[in-house]
Amino acid sequence: MDGLLIDSEHMIMQACIAAAKEIGITYTQAEYAELIGRAWPDATRIMTKQLGGDDNFQHVMHCINASLDSDGNVFPLKTGALALLKYYQANNIICGVASSSPTRHIEERLGAVGVRDYFTIVTSGHEVRNGKPNPDIYLLAMDRLQAYVTFAVHECIAFEDSEPGARAAIAAALDVIVVPDLKQPSDFVRKNSYAVVESLDVFLNGL
């Protein structure tokens, strides 16, 4: 969701960089990119180490939450997201969300931009033991979708913007379309993905 459907990563990253600067820490885009697509426990562990300890991590998280909440931010949809969702709905192709974000964030962010109803199911990284790049979240999402329509794994595609997410989809034996956001995919992901495209509308225009 974040970085693929919702253009949230840039705003959160800038808030993180600003919060770290307040306590004399230079935090970079490259460091933030290491968190993208990861389950919250993994992201917390990585970021705590990056920032030099739990106190610094807690300060940065407090500032990020205060900044985003006070501004009343609604993260906008990424280019092509709505058009692609409308295309799939018109062609009776069901969609689900498999995001590392908490369920509350998924529901709020998709609802705020009016696209929650395009998704039959929502699956959060908090619902599985192992987060991305492990395949657990995609396996759970496909299991839930099977309650609505019968399909084989090779009939599914996953859309991802992050390295851990793409690796999770590949490990789940899914064809994955990678739409990079803050970081370009590795050679492994490029080799094992169905396609790497600049944006969702580029993919849609090629259908």
PDB file of C-alpha atoms in Angstrom, residues 24-163:
ATOM      1  CA  GLY A  24      21.644  16.177  16.010  1.00  0.00           C
ATOM      2  CA  ILE A  25      21.369  13.055  13.865  1.00  0.00           C
ATOM      3  CA  THR A  26      21.767  13.155  10.109  1.00  0.00           C
ATOM      4  CA  TYR A  27      19.288  10.610   8.790  1.00  0.00           C
ATOM      5  CA  THR A  28      19.397   9.816   5.077  1.00  0.00           C
ATOM      6  CA  GLN A  29      17.009   8.660   2.393  1.00  0.00           C
ATOM      7  CA  ALA A  30      19.151   5.564   1.928  1.00  0.00           C
ATOM      8  CA  GLU A  31      18.705   4.658   5.600  1.00  0.00           C
ATOM      9  CA  TYR A  32      14.951   5.194   5.429  1.00  0.00           C
ATOM     10  CA  ALA A  33      14.770   3.058   2.300  1.00  0.00           C
ATOM     11  CA  GLU A  34      15.999   0.083   4.352  1.00  0.00           C
ATOM     12  CA  LEU A  35      12.683   0.184   6.264  1.00  0.00           C
ATOM     13  CA  ILE A  36      10.358   0.201   3.281  1.00  0.00           C
ATOM     14  CA  GLY A  37       8.168  -2.868   2.934  1.00  0.00           C
ATOM     15  CA  ARG A  38       9.261  -4.408   6.223  1.00  0.00           C
ATOM     16  CA  ALA A  39       7.021  -5.559   9.050  1.00  0.00           C
ATOM     17  CA  TRP A  40       6.871  -3.175  12.009  1.00  0.00           C
ATOM     18  CA  PRO A  41       9.065  -5.261  14.397  1.00  0.00           C
ATOM     19  CA  ASP A  42      11.803  -5.492  11.766  1.00  0.00           C
ATOM     20  CA  ALA A  43      11.539  -1.807  10.844  1.00  0.00           C
ATOM     21  CA  THR A  44      11.677  -0.850  14.530  1.00  0.00           C
ATOM     22  CA  ARG A  45      14.791  -2.920  15.120  1.00  0.00           C
ATOM     23  CA  ILE A  46      16.564  -1.490  12.063  1.00  0.00           C
ATOM     24  CA  MET A  47      15.617   2.114  12.773  1.00  0.00           C
ATOM     25  CA  THR A  48      16.557   1.897  16.461  1.00  0.00           C
ATOM     26  CA  LYS A  49      20.018   0.767  15.430  1.00  0.00           C
ATOM     27  CA  GLN A  50      20.275   3.466  12.767  1.00  0.00           C
ATOM     28  CA  LEU A  51      19.389   6.191  15.269  1.00  0.00           C
ATOM     29  CA  GLY A  52      21.713   4.951  17.992  1.00  0.00           C
ATOM     30  CA  GLY A  53      19.284   3.658  20.564  1.00  0.00           C
ATOM     31  CA  ASP A  54      15.736   3.428  21.819  1.00  0.00           C
ATOM     32  CA  ASP A  55      15.560   6.955  23.273  1.00  0.00           C
ATOM     33  CA  ASN A  56      16.378   8.492  19.900  1.00  0.00           C
ATOM     34  CA  PHE A  57      13.949   6.149  18.166  1.00  0.00           C
ATOM     35  CA  GLN A  58      11.119   7.074  20.528  1.00  0.00           C
ATOM     36  CA  HIS A  59      11.813  10.790  20.020  1.00  0.00           C
ATOM     37  CA  VAL A  60      11.742  10.461  16.241  1.00  0.00           C
ATOM     38  CA  MET A  61       8.546   8.398  16.269  1.00  0.00           C
ATOM     39  CA  HIS A  62       6.832  10.877  18.586  1.00  0.00           C
ATOM     40  CA  CYS A  63       7.774  13.766  16.302  1.00  0.00           C
ATOM     41  CA  ILE A  64       6.668  11.917  13.168  1.00  0.00           C
ATOM     42  CA  ASN A  65       3.265  11.060  14.643  1.00  0.00           C
ATOM     43  CA  ALA A  66       2.766  14.581  15.990  1.00  0.00           C
ATOM     44  CA  SER A  67       3.729  16.143  12.651  1.00  0.00           C
ATOM     45  CA  LEU A  68       1.485  13.940  10.543  1.00  0.00           C
ATOM     46  CA  ASP A  69      -1.472  14.161  12.938  1.00  0.00           C
ATOM     47  CA  SER A  70      -1.272  17.919  13.462  1.00  0.00           C
ATOM     48  CA  ASP A  71      -1.166  18.660   9.774  1.00  0.00           C
ATOM     49  CA  GLY A  72      -4.267  16.568   9.122  1.00  0.00           C
ATOM     50  CA  ASN A  73      -2.454  14.878   6.290  1.00  0.00           C
ATOM     51  CA  VAL A  74      -4.270  12.701   3.804  1.00  0.00           C
ATOM     52  CA  PHE A  75      -1.753  10.759   1.756  1.00  0.00           C
ATOM     53  CA  PRO A  76      -2.700  11.019  -1.935  1.00  0.00           C
ATOM     54  CA  LEU A  77      -3.094   8.151  -4.355  1.00  0.00           C
ATOM     55  CA  LYS A  78      -0.143   7.281  -6.543  1.00  0.00           C
ATOM     56  CA  THR A  79      -0.386   8.002 -10.256  1.00  0.00           C
ATOM     57  CA  GLY A  80      -2.496   5.405 -12.047  1.00  0.00           C
ATOM     58  CA  ALA A  81      -3.792   3.675  -8.910  1.00  0.00           C
ATOM     59  CA  LEU A  82      -7.448   4.650  -9.264  1.00  0.00           C
ATOM     60  CA  ALA A  83      -7.548   3.982 -13.002  1.00  0.00           C
ATOM     61  CA  LEU A  84      -6.078   0.505 -12.507  1.00  0.00           C
ATOM     62  CA  LEU A  85      -8.517  -0.323  -9.717  1.00  0.00           C
ATOM     63  CA  LYS A  86     -11.443   0.805 -11.886  1.00  0.00           C
ATOM     64  CA  TYR A  87     -10.136  -1.329 -14.752  1.00  0.00           C
ATOM     65  CA  TYR A  88      -9.971  -4.426 -12.561  1.00  0.00           C
ATOM     66  CA  GLN A  89     -13.409  -3.768 -11.089  1.00  0.00           C
ATOM     67  CA  ALA A  90     -14.909  -3.355 -14.576  1.00  0.00           C
ATOM     68  CA  ASN A  91     -13.368  -6.678 -15.594  1.00  0.00           C
ATOM     69  CA  ASN A  92     -14.522  -8.528 -12.458  1.00  0.00           C
ATOM     70  CA  ILE A  93     -10.989  -9.102 -11.189  1.00  0.00           C
ATOM     71  CA  ILE A  94     -10.921  -9.144  -7.411  1.00  0.00           C
ATOM     72  CA  CYS A  95      -8.191  -7.327  -5.510  1.00  0.00           C
ATOM     73  CA  GLY A  96      -6.742  -7.556  -2.031  1.00  0.00           C
ATOM     74  CA  VAL A  97      -4.225  -5.611   0.012  1.00  0.00           C
ATOM     75  CA  ALA A  98      -1.196  -7.310   1.574  1.00  0.00           C
ATOM     76  CA  SER A  99       0.561  -4.521   3.462  1.00  0.00           C
ATOM     77  CA  SER A 100       3.144  -4.506   6.236  1.00  0.00           C
ATOM     78  CA  SER A 101       1.269  -1.582   7.803  1.00  0.00           C
ATOM     79  CA  PRO A 102      -1.125  -2.059  10.738  1.00  0.00           C
ATOM     80  CA  THR A 103      -4.725  -2.799   9.757  1.00  0.00           C
ATOM     81  CA  ARG A 104      -5.866   0.552  11.183  1.00  0.00           C
ATOM     82  CA  HIS A 105      -3.476   2.451   8.910  1.00  0.00           C
ATOM     83  CA  ILE A 106      -4.538   0.414   5.893  1.00  0.00           C
ATOM     84  CA  GLU A 107      -8.217   1.075   6.487  1.00  0.00           C
ATOM     85  CA  GLU A 108      -7.717   4.780   7.274  1.00  0.00           C
ATOM     86  CA  ARG A 109      -5.419   5.570   4.366  1.00  0.00           C
ATOM     87  CA  LEU A 110      -7.402   3.695   1.726  1.00  0.00           C
ATOM     88  CA  GLY A 111     -10.663   5.072   3.100  1.00  0.00           C
ATOM     89  CA  ALA A 112      -9.373   8.646   3.113  1.00  0.00           C
ATOM     90  CA  VAL A 113      -8.805   8.568  -0.656  1.00  0.00           C
ATOM     91  CA  GLY A 114     -11.986   6.631  -1.440  1.00  0.00           C
ATOM     92  CA  VAL A 115     -10.579   3.325  -2.684  1.00  0.00           C
ATOM     93  CA  ARG A 116     -11.181   0.924   0.213  1.00  0.00           C
ATOM     94  CA  ASP A 117     -14.233  -0.594  -1.478  1.00  0.00           C
ATOM     95  CA  TYR A 118     -12.166  -1.733  -4.455  1.00  0.00           C
ATOM     96  CA  PHE A 119     -10.528  -4.371  -2.241  1.00  0.00           C
ATOM     97  CA  THR A 120     -12.253  -7.590  -1.268  1.00  0.00           C
ATOM     98  CA  ILE A 121      -9.847  -8.350   1.584  1.00  0.00           C
ATOM     99  CA  VAL A 122      -7.165  -6.586   3.598  1.00  0.00           C
ATOM    100  CA  THR A 123      -4.206  -8.398   5.143  1.00  0.00           C
ATOM    101  CA  SER A 124      -1.770  -6.745   7.542  1.00  0.00           C
ATOM    102  CA  GLY A 125       1.804  -7.691   8.331  1.00  0.00           C
ATOM    103  CA  HIS A 126       0.748  -7.750  11.980  1.00  0.00           C
ATOM    104  CA  GLU A 127      -1.331 -10.861  11.251  1.00  0.00           C
ATOM    105  CA  VAL A 128       1.578 -13.111  10.291  1.00  0.00           C
ATOM    106  CA  ARG A 129       4.559 -14.461  12.200  1.00  0.00           C
ATOM    107  CA  ASN A 130       7.123 -13.524   9.567  1.00  0.00           C
ATOM    108  CA  GLY A 131       6.925 -10.225   7.695  1.00  0.00           C
ATOM    109  CA  LYS A 132       8.166  -9.419   4.223  1.00  0.00           C
ATOM    110  CA  PRO A 133      10.489 -10.565   2.610  1.00  0.00           C
ATOM    111  CA  ASN A 134       8.973 -13.832   3.850  1.00  0.00           C
ATOM    112  CA  PRO A 135       5.950 -14.962   1.807  1.00  0.00           C
ATOM    113  CA  ASP A 136       3.578 -15.383   4.786  1.00  0.00           C
ATOM    114  CA  ILE A 137       1.453 -12.285   4.161  1.00  0.00           C
ATOM    115  CA  TYR A 138       0.846 -13.189   0.516  1.00  0.00           C
ATOM    116  CA  LEU A 139      -0.024 -16.773   1.398  1.00  0.00           C
ATOM    117  CA  LEU A 140      -2.556 -15.519   3.951  1.00  0.00           C
ATOM    118  CA  ALA A 141      -4.001 -12.986   1.497  1.00  0.00           C
ATOM    119  CA  MET A 142      -4.461 -15.644  -1.188  1.00  0.00           C
ATOM    120  CA  ASP A 143      -6.070 -17.980   1.322  1.00  0.00           C
ATOM    121  CA  ARG A 144      -8.588 -15.273   2.205  1.00  0.00           C
ATOM    122  CA  LEU A 145      -9.315 -14.497  -1.444  1.00  0.00           C
ATOM    123  CA  GLN A 146     -10.084 -18.174  -2.052  1.00  0.00           C
ATOM    124  CA  ALA A 147     -13.250 -17.658  -0.003  1.00  0.00           C
ATOM    125  CA  TYR A 148     -14.558 -15.411  -2.789  1.00  0.00           C
ATOM    126  CA  VAL A 149     -13.223 -16.982  -5.977  1.00  0.00           C
ATOM    127  CA  THR A 150     -11.366 -20.154  -6.915  1.00  0.00           C
ATOM    128  CA  PHE A 151      -8.015 -19.571  -8.560  1.00  0.00           C
ATOM    129  CA  ALA A 152      -4.535 -20.996  -8.987  1.00  0.00           C
ATOM    130  CA  VAL A 153      -1.437 -19.155  -7.812  1.00  0.00           C
ATOM    131  CA  HIS A 154      -0.220 -18.677 -11.374  1.00  0.00           C
ATOM    132  CA  GLU A 155      -3.399 -16.692 -12.091  1.00  0.00           C
ATOM    133  CA  CYS A 156      -2.480 -14.045  -9.519  1.00  0.00           C
ATOM    134  CA  ILE A 157      -0.248 -11.013  -9.779  1.00  0.00           C
ATOM    135  CA  ALA A 158       1.231  -8.903  -7.021  1.00  0.00           C
ATOM    136  CA  PHE A 159       2.191  -5.243  -7.223  1.00  0.00           C
ATOM    137  CA  GLU A 160       5.105  -4.066  -5.104  1.00  0.00           C
ATOM    138  CA  ASP A 161       7.285  -0.988  -4.734  1.00  0.00           C
ATOM    139  CA  SER A 162       9.852  -2.353  -2.251  1.00  0.00           C
ATOM    140  CA  GLU A 163      12.617  -4.939  -2.281  1.00  0.00           C
TER     141      GLU A 163
END
